[in-house]
Coordinates of C-alpha atoms in Angstrom, one line a residue:
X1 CA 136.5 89.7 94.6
X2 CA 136.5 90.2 98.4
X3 CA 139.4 89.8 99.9
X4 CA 139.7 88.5 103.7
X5 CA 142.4 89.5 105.9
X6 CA 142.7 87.4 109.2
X7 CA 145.2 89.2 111.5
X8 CA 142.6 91.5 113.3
X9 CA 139.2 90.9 114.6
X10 CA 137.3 94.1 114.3
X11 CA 134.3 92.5 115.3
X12 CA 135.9 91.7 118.7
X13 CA 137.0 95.3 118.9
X14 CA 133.4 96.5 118.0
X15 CA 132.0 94.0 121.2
X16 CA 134.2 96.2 123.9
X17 CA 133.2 99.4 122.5
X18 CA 128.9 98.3 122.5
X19 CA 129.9 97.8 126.2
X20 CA 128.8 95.0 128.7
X21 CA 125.4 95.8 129.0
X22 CA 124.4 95.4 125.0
X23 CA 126.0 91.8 124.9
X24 CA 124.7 90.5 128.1
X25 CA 121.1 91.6 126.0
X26 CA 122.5 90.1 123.1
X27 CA 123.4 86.4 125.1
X28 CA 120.3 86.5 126.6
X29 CA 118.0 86.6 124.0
X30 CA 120.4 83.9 122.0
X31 CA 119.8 81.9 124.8
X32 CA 115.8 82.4 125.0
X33 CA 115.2 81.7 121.5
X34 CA 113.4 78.9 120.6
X35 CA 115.8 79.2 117.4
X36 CA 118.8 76.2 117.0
X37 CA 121.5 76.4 119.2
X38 CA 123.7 79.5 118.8
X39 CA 126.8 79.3 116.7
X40 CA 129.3 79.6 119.8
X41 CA 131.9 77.3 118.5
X42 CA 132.0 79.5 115.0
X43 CA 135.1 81.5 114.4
X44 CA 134.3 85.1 114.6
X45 CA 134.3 86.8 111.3
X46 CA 136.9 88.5 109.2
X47 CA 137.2 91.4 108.4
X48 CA 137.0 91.9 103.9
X49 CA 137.1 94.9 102.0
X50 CA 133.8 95.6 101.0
X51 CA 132.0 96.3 97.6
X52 CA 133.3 98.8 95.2
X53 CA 130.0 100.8 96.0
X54 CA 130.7 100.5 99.9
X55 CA 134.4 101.7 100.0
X56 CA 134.1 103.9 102.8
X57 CA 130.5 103.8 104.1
X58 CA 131.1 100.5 106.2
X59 CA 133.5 98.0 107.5
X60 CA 132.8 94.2 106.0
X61 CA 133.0 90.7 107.3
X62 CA 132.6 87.3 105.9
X63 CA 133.3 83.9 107.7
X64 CA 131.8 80.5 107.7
X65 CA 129.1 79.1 110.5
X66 CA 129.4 75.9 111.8
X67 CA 127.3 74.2 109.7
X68 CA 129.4 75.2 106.9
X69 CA 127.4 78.0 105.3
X70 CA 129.6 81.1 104.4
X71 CA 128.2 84.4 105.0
X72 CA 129.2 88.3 104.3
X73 CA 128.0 91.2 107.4
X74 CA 128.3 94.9 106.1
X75 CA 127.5 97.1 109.3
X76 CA 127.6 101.2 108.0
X77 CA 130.0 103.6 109.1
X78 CA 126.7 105.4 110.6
X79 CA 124.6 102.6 111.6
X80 CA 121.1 102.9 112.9
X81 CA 121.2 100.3 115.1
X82 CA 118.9 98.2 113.3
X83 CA 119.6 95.2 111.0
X84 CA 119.0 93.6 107.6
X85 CA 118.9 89.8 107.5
X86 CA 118.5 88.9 104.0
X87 CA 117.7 85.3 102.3
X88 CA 118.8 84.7 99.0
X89 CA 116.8 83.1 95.8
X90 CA 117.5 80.2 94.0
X91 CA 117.8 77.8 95.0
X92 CA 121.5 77.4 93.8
X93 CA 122.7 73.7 93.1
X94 CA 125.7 73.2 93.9
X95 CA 126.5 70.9 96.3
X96 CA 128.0 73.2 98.7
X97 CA 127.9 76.4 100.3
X98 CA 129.2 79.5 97.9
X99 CA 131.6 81.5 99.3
X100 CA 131.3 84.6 96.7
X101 CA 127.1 84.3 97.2
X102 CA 127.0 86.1 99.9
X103 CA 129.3 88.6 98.8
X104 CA 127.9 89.1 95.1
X105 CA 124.3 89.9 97.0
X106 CA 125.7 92.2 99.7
X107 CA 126.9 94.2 96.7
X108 CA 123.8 93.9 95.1
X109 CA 121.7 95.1 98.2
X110 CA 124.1 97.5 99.0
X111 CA 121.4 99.9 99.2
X112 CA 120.1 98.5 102.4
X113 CA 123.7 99.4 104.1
X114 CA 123.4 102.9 102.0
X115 CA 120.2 103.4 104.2
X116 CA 122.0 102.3 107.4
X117 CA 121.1 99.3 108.3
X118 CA 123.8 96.1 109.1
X119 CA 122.9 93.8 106.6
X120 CA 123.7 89.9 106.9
X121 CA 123.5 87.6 104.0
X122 CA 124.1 83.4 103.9
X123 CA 125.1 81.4 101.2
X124 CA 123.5 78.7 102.8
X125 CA 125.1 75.2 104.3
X126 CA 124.5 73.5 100.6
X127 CA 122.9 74.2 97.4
X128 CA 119.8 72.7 96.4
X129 CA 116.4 72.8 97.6
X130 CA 115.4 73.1 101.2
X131 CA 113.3 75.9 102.5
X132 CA 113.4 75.2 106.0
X133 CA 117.2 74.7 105.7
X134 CA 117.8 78.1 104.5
X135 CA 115.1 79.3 107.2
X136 CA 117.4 77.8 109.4
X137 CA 120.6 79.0 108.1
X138 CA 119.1 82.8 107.9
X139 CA 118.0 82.2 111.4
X140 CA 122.1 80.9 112.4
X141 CA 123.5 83.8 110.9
X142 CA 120.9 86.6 112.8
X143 CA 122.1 84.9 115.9
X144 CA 125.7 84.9 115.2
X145 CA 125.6 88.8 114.4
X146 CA 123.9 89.2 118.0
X147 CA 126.7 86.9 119.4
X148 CA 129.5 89.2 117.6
X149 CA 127.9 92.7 117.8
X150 CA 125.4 92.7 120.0
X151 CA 121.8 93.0 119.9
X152 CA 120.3 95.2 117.0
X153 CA 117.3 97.7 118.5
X154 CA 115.7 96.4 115.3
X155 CA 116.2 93.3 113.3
X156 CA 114.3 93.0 110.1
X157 CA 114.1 89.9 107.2
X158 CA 114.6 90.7 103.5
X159 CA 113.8 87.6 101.2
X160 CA 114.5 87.8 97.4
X161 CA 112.7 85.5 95.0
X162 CA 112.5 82.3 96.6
X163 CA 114.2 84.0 99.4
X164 CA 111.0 85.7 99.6
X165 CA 109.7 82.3 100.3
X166 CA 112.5 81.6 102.9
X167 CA 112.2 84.5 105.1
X168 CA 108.2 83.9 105.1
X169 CA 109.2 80.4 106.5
X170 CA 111.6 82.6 108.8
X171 CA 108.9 84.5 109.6
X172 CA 106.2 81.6 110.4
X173 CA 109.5 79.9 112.3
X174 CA 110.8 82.5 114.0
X175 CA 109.2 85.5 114.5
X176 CA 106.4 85.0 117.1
X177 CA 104.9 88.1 119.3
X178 CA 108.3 88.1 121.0
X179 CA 110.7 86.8 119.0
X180 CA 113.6 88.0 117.3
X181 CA 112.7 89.7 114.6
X182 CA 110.4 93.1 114.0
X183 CA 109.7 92.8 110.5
X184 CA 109.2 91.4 107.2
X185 CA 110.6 92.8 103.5
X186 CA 109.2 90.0 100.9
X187 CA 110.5 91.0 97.2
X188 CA 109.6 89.6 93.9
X189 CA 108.6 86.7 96.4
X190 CA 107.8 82.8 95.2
X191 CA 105.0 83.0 97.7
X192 CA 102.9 80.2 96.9
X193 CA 104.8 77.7 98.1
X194 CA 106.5 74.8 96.7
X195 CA 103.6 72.5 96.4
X196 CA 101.4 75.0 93.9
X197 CA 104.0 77.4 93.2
X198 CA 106.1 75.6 90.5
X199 CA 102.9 73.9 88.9
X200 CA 103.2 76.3 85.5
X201 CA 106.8 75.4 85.5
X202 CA 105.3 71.2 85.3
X203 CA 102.7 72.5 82.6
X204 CA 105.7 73.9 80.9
X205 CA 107.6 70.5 81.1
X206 CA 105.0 68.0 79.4
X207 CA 103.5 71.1 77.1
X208 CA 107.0 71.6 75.7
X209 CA 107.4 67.7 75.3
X210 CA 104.5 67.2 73.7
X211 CA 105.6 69.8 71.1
X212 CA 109.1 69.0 71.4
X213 CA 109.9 65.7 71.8
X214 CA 113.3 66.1 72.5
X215 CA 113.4 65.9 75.9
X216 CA 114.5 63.5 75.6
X217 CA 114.5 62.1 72.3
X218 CA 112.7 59.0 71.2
X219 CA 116.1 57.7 71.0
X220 CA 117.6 58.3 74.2
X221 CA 116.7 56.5 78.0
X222 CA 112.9 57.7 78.6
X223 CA 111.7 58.8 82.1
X224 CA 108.5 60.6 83.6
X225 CA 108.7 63.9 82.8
X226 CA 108.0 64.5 86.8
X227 CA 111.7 64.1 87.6
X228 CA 112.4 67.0 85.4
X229 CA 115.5 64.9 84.4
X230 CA 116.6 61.9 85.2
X231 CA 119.3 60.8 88.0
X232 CA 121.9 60.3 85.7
X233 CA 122.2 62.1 82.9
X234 CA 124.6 64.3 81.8
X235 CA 122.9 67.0 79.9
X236 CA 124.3 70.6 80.6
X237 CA 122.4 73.8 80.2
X238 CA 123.8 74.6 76.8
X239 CA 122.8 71.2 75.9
X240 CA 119.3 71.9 77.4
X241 CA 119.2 75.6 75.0
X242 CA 120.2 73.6 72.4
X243 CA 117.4 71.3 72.3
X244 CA 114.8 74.7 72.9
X245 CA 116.0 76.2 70.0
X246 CA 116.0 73.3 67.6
X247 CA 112.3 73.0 68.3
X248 CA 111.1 76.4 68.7
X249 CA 114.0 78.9 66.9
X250 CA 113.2 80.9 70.5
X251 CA 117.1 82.7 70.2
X252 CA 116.6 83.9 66.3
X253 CA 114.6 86.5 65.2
X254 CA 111.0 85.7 63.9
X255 CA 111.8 85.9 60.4
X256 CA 114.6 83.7 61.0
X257 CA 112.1 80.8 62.5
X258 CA 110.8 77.9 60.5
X259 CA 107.6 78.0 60.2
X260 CA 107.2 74.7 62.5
X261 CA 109.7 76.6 65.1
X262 CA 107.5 79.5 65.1
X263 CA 103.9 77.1 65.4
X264 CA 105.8 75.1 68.3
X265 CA 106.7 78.6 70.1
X266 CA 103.3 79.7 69.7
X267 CA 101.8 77.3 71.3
X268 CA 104.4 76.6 74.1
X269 CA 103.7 80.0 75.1
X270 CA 99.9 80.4 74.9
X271 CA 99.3 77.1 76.9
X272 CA 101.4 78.1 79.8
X273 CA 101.5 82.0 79.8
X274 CA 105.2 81.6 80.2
X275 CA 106.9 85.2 78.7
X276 CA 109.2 84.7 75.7
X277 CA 111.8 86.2 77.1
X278 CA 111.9 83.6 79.8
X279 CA 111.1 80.8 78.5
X280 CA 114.4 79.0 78.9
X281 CA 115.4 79.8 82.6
X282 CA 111.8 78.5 83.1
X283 CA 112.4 75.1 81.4
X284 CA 116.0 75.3 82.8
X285 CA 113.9 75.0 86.2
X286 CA 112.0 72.7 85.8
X287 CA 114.6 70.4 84.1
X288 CA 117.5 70.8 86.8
X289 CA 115.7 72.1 89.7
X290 CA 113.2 69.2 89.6
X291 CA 116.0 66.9 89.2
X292 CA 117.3 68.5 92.7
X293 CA 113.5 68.5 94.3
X294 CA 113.1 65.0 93.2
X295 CA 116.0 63.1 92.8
X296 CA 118.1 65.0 95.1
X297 CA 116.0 65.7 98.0
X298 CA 112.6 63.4 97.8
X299 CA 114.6 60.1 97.5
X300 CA 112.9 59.6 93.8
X301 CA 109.4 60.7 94.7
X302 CA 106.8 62.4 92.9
X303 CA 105.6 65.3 94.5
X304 CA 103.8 66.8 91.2
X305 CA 100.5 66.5 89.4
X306 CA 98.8 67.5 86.3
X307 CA 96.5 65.2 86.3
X308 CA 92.7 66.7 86.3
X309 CA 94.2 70.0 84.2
X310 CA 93.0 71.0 81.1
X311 CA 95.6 72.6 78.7
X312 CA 93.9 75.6 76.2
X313 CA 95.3 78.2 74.3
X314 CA 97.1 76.0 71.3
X315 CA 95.7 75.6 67.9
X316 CA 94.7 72.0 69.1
X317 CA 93.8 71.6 72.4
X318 CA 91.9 68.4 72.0
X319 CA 94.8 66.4 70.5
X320 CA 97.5 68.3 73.2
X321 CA 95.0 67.1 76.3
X322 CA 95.0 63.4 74.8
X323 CA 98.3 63.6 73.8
X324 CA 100.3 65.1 77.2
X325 CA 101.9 63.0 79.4
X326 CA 100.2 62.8 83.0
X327 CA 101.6 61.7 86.3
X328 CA 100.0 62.2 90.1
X329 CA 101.8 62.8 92.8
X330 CA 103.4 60.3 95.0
X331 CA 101.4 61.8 98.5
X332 CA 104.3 61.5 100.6
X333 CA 106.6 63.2 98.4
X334 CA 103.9 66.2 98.1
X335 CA 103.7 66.3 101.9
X336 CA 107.3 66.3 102.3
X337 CA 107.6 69.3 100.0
X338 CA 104.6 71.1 101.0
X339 CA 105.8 70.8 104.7
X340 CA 109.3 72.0 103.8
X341 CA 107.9 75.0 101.6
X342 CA 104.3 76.2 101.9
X343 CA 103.2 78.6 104.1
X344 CA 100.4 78.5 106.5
X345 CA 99.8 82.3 107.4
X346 CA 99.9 82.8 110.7
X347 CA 102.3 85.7 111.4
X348 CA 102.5 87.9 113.8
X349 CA 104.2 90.6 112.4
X350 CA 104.5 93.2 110.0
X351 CA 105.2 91.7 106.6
X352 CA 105.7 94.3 103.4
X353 CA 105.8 93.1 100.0
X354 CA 107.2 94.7 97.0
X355 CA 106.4 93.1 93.4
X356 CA 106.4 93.9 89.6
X357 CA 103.1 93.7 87.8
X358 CA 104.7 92.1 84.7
X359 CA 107.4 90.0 87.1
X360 CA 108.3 87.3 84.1
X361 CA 109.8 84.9 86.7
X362 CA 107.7 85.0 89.9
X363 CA 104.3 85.7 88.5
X364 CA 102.6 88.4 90.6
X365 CA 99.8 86.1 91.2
X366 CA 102.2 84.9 93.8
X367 CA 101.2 87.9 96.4
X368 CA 97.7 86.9 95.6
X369 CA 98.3 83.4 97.1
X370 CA 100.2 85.0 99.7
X371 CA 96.7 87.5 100.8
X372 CA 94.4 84.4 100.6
X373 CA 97.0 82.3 102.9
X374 CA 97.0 85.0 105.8
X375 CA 94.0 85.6 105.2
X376 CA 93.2 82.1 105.4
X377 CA 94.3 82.0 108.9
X378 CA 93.0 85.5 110.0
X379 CA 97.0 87.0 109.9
X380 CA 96.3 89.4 107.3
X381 CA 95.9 92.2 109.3
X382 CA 99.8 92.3 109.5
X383 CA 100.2 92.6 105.3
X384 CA 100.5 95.6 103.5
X385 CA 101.7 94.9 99.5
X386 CA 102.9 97.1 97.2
X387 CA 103.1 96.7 93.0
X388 CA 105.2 98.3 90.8
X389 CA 104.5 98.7 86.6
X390 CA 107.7 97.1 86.3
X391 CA 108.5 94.5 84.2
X392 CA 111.7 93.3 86.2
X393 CA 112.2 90.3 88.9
X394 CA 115.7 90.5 90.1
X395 CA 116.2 93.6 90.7
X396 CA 113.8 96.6 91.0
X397 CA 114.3 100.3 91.8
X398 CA 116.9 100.9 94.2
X399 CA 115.0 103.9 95.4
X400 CA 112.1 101.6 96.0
X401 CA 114.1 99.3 98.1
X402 CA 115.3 101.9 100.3
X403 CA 111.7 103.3 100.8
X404 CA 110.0 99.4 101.6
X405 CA 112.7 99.2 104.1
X406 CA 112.0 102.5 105.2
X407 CA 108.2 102.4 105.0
X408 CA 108.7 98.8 106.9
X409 CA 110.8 100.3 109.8
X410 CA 108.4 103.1 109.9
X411 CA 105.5 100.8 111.1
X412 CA 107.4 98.7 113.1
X413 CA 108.6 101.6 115.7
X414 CA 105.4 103.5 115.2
X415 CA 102.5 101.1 115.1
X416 CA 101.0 103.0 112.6
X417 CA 100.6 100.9 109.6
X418 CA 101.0 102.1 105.6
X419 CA 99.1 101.7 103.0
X420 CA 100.4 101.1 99.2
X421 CA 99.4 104.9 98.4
X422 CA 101.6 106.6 101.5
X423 CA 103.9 104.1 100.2
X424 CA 104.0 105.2 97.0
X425 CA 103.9 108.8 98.4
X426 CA 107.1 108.9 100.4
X427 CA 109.4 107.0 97.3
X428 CA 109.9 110.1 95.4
X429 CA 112.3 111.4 98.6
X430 CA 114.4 108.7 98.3
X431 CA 114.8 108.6 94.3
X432 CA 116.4 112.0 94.6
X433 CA 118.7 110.0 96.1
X434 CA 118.9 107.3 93.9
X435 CA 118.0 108.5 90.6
X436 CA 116.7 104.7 89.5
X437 CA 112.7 105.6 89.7
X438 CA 109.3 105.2 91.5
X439 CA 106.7 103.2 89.8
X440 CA 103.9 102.0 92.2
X441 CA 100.7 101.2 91.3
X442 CA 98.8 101.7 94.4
X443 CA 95.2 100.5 92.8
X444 CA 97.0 97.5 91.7
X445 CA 95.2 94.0 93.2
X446 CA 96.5 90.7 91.6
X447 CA 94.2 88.2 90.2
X448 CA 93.6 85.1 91.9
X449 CA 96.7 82.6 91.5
X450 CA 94.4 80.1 89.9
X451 CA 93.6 82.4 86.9
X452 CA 97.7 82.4 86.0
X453 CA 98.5 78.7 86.7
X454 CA 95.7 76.1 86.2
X455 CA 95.1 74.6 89.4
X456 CA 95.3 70.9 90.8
X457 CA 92.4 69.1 92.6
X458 CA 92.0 71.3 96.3
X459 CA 94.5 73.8 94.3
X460 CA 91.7 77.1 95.5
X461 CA 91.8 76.5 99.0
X462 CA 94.5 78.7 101.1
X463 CA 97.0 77.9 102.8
X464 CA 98.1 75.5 100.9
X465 CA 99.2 73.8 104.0
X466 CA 97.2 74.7 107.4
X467 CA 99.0 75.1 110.9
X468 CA 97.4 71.9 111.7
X469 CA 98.4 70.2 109.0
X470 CA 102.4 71.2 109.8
X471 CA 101.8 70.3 113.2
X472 CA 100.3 66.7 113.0
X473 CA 102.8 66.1 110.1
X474 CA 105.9 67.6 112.3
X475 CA 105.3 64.9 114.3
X476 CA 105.9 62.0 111.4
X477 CA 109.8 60.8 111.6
X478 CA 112.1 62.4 108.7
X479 CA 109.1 64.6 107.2
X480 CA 110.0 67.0 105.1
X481 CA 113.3 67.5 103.1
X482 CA 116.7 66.9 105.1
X483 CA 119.4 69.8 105.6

């Protein structure tokens, strides 16, 4: 645990060594950004000990922004000058900012700050969904490090998971020819946007209740499946694994299954292509984090569809299509999300991705969505991706971190842009620093994100949400999903 000590302001001390000249840079680019307001009123950060692995290397801060999100800042004993903004995954759902988020991830990209870069990290002013909130809250915190330590020669975004999806909103947001930021890192990224990219996760929801039927139980309060679960009840996540195993045995060994368990399972998985091995945190999605989407942020709206999809794979598939529950989307409720959380391409910078071929959480057919969107609006010039034959989705090789972020700045002060062999090339001089491993696949091209998840009516068409789309519907009162 990080602990904060008040009585100095390092930071402060840092702004009269960087000198005049860097700050007045620093306040005049806060002030030229088309980004929200800076975060003047904010007390300046404190100054923590830092991770275990960081003793030493760099001086820590953590503080809170004024709309409430907390925040950790590592900047290296010898800095480069160039900084790390990173987005986090999730989304978490509390109701509130996590202090100790921020803090567990700076320890867990403390590989960045190994390579010398400042690295910033937000918690976020809530939990719950909201894409463009935590673009926004990513965006706060970039400007408060500019406001504390001055302007960065460099400032790159990092987005994890659906942070991947976060900083690509940052990026789309943000990061015009001139704006703040020089680059994009995009890891294990939920990249298809909210509107497509959970649709396996609402296969998964009626398939396993059509199995199931305990969720809920013929005896209990029914609902549409849609709301993932409804407003008020009290299930928990044990209760939840509870429930999966009694239908499907999917925590015993095979032998140990009943021979229905072990028919359910079957099926379950070859409808959806959901892995074994995360089959509950997938159902734990789209149980709790629908609730959140739906109840918690689209005022009891539907924003998902099934209808139109044909389920195959099981040793029925005629009685499992008449048999599923189907629902269509409420089209203001998918408008509201797809504003919020797809992407419409047009960047205008360099964006590097990194992802596992066998990713069990954020299937890779996620960076083939992500190609067809920029490619969709003639962007994709600035996108270079990179696979691994990993099998991993929170955390990968920290020797191929260190070389994305490496390869990324490369391009950025060079102009010279990589491809996924040089890539692949120039890891092995950083895993003799690390030890943890290089294992790209530079031939590696996904299949289309329609061959993984069965798509909706329109489902093949990229972007999922054009730039004229976001622009007519940024002009509709409350659109989208509130901070």
């Amino acid at each position: 645990m990080i602990t904060s000590r008040t009585t100095t302001r390092p930071a402060r001390r840092l702004r009269r060594l960087l000198g005049p000249a860097v700050l007045l840079v620093g306040a005049l680019v806060g002030s030229l950004s088309t980004a929200p307001a800076a975060q003047a009123s904010a007390p300046s950060p404190a100054v923590t000990a830092c991770p275990a692995n960081l003793a030493g290397k760099a001086t820590c801060y953590t503080g809170q922004d004024t709309n409430g999100a907390y925040y950790a800042i590592a900047i290296p004993n010898r800095w480069n000058r160039s900084l790390v903004v990173h987005a986090h995954g999730g989304p978490d759902l509390g109701d509130t900012s996590d202090p100790q988020r921020s803090v567990d991830d700076l320890d867990r990209w403390a590989v960045m700050v190994e390579e010398g870069y400042a690295w910033a990290g937000s918690s976020y002013r809530r939990g719950g969904y909201g894409t463009r909130m935590a673009a926004t809250d990513t965006e706060n915190l970039r400007r408060l490090f500019v406001g504390e330590f001055g302007k960065p020669k460099r400032t790159y975004v990092h987005g994890q998971s659906w942070g991947g999806n976060v900083a690509a909103k940052v990026v789309e947001t943000y990061a015009g020819e001139h704006g703040p930021y020089d680059g994009a890192l995009l890891t294990s990224g939920v990249l298809g946007g909210g509107s497509r990219g959970y649709d396996y996760r609402v296969d998964l929801r009626v398939v396993y209740q059509y199995y199931c039927r305990n969720h809920p139980r013929p005896s209990e309060p029914q609902y549409p499946l849609w709301e993932g679960l409804r407003a008020g009840s009290t299930m928990t996540t044990a209760g939840l694994r509870a429930r999966l195993q009694e239908c499907t045995g999917y925590a015993s060994a095979a032998a140990e299954r009943t021979a229905s368990q072990q028919r359910n399972l079957d099926d379950i998985l070859a409808v959806t292509g959901v892995p074994e091995r995360t089959l509950e945190s997938h159902l734990r999605f789209a149980t709790f984090t629908f609730r959140d989407i739906v109840h918690g942020r689209l005022g009891g709206r539907n924003p998902f569809s099934n209808q139109g999809v044909r389920y195959a794979g099981s040793h029925d598939d005629v009685a499992l299509n008449a048999g599923v529950q189907r629902f269509s989307a409420d089209p203001t409720a998918l408008r509201d999300l797809s504003y919020d959380s797809d992407l419409t391409g047009r960047v205008s910078i360099p964006v590097l991705t990194l992802h596992a071929i066998d990713d069990p959480t954020a299937f890779v057919e996620h960076e083939a969505a992500y190609r067809a969107s920029l490619r969709g609006a003639g962007r994709d010039e600035h996108l270079v991706q990179t696979f691994t034959r990993e099998s991993e989705h929170s955390a990968l090789s920290d020797a191929e971190y260190a070389n994305s972020i490496s390869s990324l700045d490369t391009w950025v002060r060079t102009g010279r842009k990589p491809t996924p062999a040089s890539i692949a090339a120039s890891c092995a001089g950083f895993d003799r620093a690390y030890g943890t491993g290089c294992f790209y696949e530079p031939q590696f091209r996904p299949a289309p994100y329609a061959e993984r998840v069965n798509p909706r009516p329109g489902g093949l068409r990229w972007p999922a949400m054009t730039a004229v789309q976001q622009r007519v519907w940024a002009r509709i009162d409350n659109v989208g999903i509130a901070p």
